[in-house]
Coordinates of C-alpha atoms in Angstrom, one line a residue:
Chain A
X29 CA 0.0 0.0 0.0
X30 CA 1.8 3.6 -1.2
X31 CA 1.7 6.3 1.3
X32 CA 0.7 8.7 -0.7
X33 CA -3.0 8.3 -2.7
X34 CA -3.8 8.5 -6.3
X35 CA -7.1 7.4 -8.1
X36 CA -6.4 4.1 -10.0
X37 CA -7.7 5.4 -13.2
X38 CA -8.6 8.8 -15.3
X39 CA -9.3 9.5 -18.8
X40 CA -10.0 12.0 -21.3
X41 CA -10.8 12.6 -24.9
X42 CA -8.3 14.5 -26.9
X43 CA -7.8 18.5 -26.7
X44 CA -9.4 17.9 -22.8
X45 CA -8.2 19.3 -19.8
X46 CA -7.6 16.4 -16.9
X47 CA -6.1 16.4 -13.6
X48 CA -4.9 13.7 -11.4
X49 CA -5.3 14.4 -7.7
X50 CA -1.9 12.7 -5.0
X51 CA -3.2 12.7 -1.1
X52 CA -0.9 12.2 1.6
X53 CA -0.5 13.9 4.9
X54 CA 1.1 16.5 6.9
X55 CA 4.1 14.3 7.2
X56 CA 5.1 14.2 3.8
X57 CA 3.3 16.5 1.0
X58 CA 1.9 18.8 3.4
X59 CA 5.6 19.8 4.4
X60 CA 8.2 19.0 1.2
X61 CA 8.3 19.3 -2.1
X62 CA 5.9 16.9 -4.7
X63 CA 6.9 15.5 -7.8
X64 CA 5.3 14.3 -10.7
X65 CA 6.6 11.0 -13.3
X66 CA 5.0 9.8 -16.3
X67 CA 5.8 6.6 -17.3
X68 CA 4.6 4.6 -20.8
X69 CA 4.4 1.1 -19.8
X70 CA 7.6 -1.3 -20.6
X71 CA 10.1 2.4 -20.1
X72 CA 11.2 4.1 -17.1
X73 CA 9.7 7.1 -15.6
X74 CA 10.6 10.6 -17.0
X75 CA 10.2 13.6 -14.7
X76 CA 7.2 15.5 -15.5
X77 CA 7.1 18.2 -12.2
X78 CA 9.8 19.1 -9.4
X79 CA 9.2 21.0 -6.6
X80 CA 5.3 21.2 -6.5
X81 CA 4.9 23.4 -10.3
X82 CA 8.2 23.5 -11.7
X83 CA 8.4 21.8 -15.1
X84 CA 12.2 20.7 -16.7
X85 CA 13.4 22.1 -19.7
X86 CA 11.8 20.2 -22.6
X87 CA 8.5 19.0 -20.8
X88 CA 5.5 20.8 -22.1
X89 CA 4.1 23.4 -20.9
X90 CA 0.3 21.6 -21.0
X91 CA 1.5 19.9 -18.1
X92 CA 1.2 21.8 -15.0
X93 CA 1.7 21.1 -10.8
X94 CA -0.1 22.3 -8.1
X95 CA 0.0 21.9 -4.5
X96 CA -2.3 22.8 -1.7
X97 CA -2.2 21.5 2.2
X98 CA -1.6 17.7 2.0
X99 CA -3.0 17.1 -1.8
X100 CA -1.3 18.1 -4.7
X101 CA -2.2 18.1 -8.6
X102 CA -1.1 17.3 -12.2
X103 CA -2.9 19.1 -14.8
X104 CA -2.5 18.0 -18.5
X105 CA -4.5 20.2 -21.1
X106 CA -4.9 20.2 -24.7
X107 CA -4.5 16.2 -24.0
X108 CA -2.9 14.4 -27.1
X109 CA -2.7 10.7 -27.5
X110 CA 0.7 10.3 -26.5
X111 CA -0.1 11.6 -23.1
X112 CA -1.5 7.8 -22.1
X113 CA 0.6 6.6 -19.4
X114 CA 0.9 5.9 -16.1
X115 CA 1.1 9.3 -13.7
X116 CA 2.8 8.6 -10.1
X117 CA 3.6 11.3 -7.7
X118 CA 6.1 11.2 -5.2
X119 CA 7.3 13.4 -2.1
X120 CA 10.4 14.6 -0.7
X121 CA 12.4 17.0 0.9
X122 CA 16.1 18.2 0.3
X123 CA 17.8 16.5 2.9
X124 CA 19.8 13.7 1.9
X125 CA 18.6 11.0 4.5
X126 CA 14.7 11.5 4.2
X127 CA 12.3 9.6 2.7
X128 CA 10.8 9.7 -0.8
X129 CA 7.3 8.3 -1.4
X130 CA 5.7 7.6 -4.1
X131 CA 1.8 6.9 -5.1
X132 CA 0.7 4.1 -6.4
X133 CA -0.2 5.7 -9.9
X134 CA -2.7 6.6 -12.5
X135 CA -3.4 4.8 -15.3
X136 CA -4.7 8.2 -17.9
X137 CA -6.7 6.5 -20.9
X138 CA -7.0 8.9 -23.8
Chain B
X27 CA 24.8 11.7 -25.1
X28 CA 22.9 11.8 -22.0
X29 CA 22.1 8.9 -20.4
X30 CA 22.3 5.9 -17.9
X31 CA 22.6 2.5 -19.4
X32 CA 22.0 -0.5 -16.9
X33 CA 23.1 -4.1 -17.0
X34 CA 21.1 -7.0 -18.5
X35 CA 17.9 -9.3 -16.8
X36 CA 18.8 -11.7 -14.0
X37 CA 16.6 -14.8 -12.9
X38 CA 18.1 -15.4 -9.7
X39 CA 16.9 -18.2 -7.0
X40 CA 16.3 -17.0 -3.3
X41 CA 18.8 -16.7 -1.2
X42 CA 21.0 -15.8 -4.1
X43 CA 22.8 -12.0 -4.4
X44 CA 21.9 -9.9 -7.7
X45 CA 24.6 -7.1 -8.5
X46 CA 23.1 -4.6 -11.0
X47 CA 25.5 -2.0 -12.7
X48 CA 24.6 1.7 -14.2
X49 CA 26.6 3.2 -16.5
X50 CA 26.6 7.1 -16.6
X51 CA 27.5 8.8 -20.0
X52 CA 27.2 12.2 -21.3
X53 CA 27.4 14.1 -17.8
X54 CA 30.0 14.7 -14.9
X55 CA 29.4 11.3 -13.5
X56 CA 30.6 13.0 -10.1
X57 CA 28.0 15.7 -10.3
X58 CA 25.3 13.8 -9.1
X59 CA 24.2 11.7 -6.1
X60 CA 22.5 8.4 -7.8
X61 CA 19.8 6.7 -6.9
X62 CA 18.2 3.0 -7.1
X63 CA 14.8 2.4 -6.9
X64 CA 12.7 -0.8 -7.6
X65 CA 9.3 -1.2 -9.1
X66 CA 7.4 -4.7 -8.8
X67 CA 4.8 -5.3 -11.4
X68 CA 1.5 -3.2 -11.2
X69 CA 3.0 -0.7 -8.5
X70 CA 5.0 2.2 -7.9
X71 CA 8.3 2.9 -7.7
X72 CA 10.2 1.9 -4.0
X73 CA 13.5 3.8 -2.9
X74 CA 16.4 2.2 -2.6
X75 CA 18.7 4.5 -1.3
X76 CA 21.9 6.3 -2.7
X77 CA 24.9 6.9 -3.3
X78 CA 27.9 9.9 -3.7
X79 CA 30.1 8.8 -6.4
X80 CA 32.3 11.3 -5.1
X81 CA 33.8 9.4 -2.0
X82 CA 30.9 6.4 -2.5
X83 CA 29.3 7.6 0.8
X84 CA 26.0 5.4 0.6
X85 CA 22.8 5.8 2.5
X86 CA 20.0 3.0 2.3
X87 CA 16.4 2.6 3.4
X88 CA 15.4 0.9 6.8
X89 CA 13.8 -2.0 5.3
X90 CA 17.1 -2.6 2.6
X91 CA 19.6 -2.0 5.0
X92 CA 21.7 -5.4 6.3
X93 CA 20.6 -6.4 2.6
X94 CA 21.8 -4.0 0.2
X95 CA 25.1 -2.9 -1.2
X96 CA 25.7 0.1 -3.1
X97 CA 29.3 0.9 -4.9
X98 CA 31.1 3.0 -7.5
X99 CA 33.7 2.7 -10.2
X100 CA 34.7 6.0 -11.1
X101 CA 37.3 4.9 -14.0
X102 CA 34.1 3.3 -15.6
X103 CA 31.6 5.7 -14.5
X104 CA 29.6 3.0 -13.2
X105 CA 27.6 2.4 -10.1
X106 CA 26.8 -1.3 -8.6
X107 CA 23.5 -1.8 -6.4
X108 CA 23.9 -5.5 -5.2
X109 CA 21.1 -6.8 -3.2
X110 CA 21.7 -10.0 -0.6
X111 CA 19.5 -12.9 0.7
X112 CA 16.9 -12.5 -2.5
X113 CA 13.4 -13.3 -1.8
X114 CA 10.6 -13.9 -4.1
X115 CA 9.1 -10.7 -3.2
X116 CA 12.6 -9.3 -4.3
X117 CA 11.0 -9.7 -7.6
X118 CA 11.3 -6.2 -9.7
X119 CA 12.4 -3.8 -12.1
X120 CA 15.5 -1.9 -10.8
X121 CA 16.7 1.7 -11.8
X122 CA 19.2 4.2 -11.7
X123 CA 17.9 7.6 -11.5
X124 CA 20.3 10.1 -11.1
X125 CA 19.9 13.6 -9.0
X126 CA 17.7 14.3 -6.0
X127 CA 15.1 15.1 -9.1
X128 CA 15.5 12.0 -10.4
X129 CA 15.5 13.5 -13.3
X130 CA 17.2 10.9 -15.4
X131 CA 17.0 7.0 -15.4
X132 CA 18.5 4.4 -16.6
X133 CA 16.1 1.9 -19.1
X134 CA 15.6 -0.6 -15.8
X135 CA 16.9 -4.0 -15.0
X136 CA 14.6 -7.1 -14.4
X137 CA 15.4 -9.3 -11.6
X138 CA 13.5 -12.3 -11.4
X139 CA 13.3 -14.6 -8.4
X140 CA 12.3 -17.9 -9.0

């Protein structure tokens, strides 16, 4: 069981606007930073979001972070078939010894 | 080219040790802390634990530690995650990912055990 919640599933039609939701607690989202993987099935994850709503050079701008409390967001507009993967969040601070947690992911059907 | 390029699958019976390597190419291999994680099927990922390829300081997770190995080869620009006692539940895709972002990963390494 992950410690931090996703739905199982989500889906859209293309040119939609979806979000996934990630709960966790005040222990771990509510207090560091969330990040956001997309992962096609059979390859490895690729960083989608860092630190809450910051997006890495070359990842669309359609995908978007939010974070508020102990819930945080991915938003993915102007969905495109590509975009059907498997979307887990995960949760960590800066310091070198802490934990990261992840969810236990979305499967997004386009 | 950017990238991290991990060993081949192992089928492993319990009890057995696994040693999975990840080569770093296209970046200051000592730039970067790396990180293994594992991911059994129809889950998310798990963290492993680290480690500084700069001195090979290594920190692992409560429930690897006693179990787990991590080492470097800076001539190669290679890091080794070996994991001890294998169990069945040790069953799972392994990666690299490099950074506290994880913001690059290595294409996985199955490890069956069977």
């Amino acid at each position: 069981q992950s410690v931090l919640t996703q739905p199982p599933s989500a889906s859209g039609t293309p040119g939609q606007r979806v979000t996934i939701s990630c709960s966790g607690s005040s222990s771990n989202i509510g207090t560091i930073y969330v990040y956001w993987y997309q992962q096609v099935p059979g390859t490895a994850p690729k960083l989608l979001i860092y630190r809450n709503n910051q997006r890495p050079s070359g990842v669309p701008a359609r995908f978007s972070g939010s974070k508020s409390g102990t819930s945080a967001s991915l938003a993915i507009s102007g969905l495109r078939s590509e975009d059907e993967a498997d979307y887990y969040c995960a949760a960590w601070d800066d310091s070198l010894r802490g934990p990261r947690v992840f969810g236990g992911g979305t499967k997004l059907t386009v | 080219q950017v990238q991290l390029v991990q060993s081949e699958a192992e089928l492993k019976k319990p009890g057995a040790s696994v040693k999975v390597s990840c080569k770093a190419s296209g970046y200051t291999f000592s730039g970067y802390y790396m990180y293994w994680l594992r991911q059994a099927p129809g889950q998310g990922p798990d963290y492993i634990g680290w480690i500084n390829p700069n001195n090979g300081d290594t920190h692992y997770e409560q429930k690897y530690q006693g179990r787990v190995t991590m080492t470097r080869d800076t001539s190669m620009n290679t890091v080794y995650m070996e994991l001890s006692r294998l169990r069945f539940d040790d069953t799972a895709v392994y990666y690299c990912a490099r950074g506290v972002r994880f913001d690059l990963w290595g294409q996985g390494t199955q490890v069956i055990v069977s």
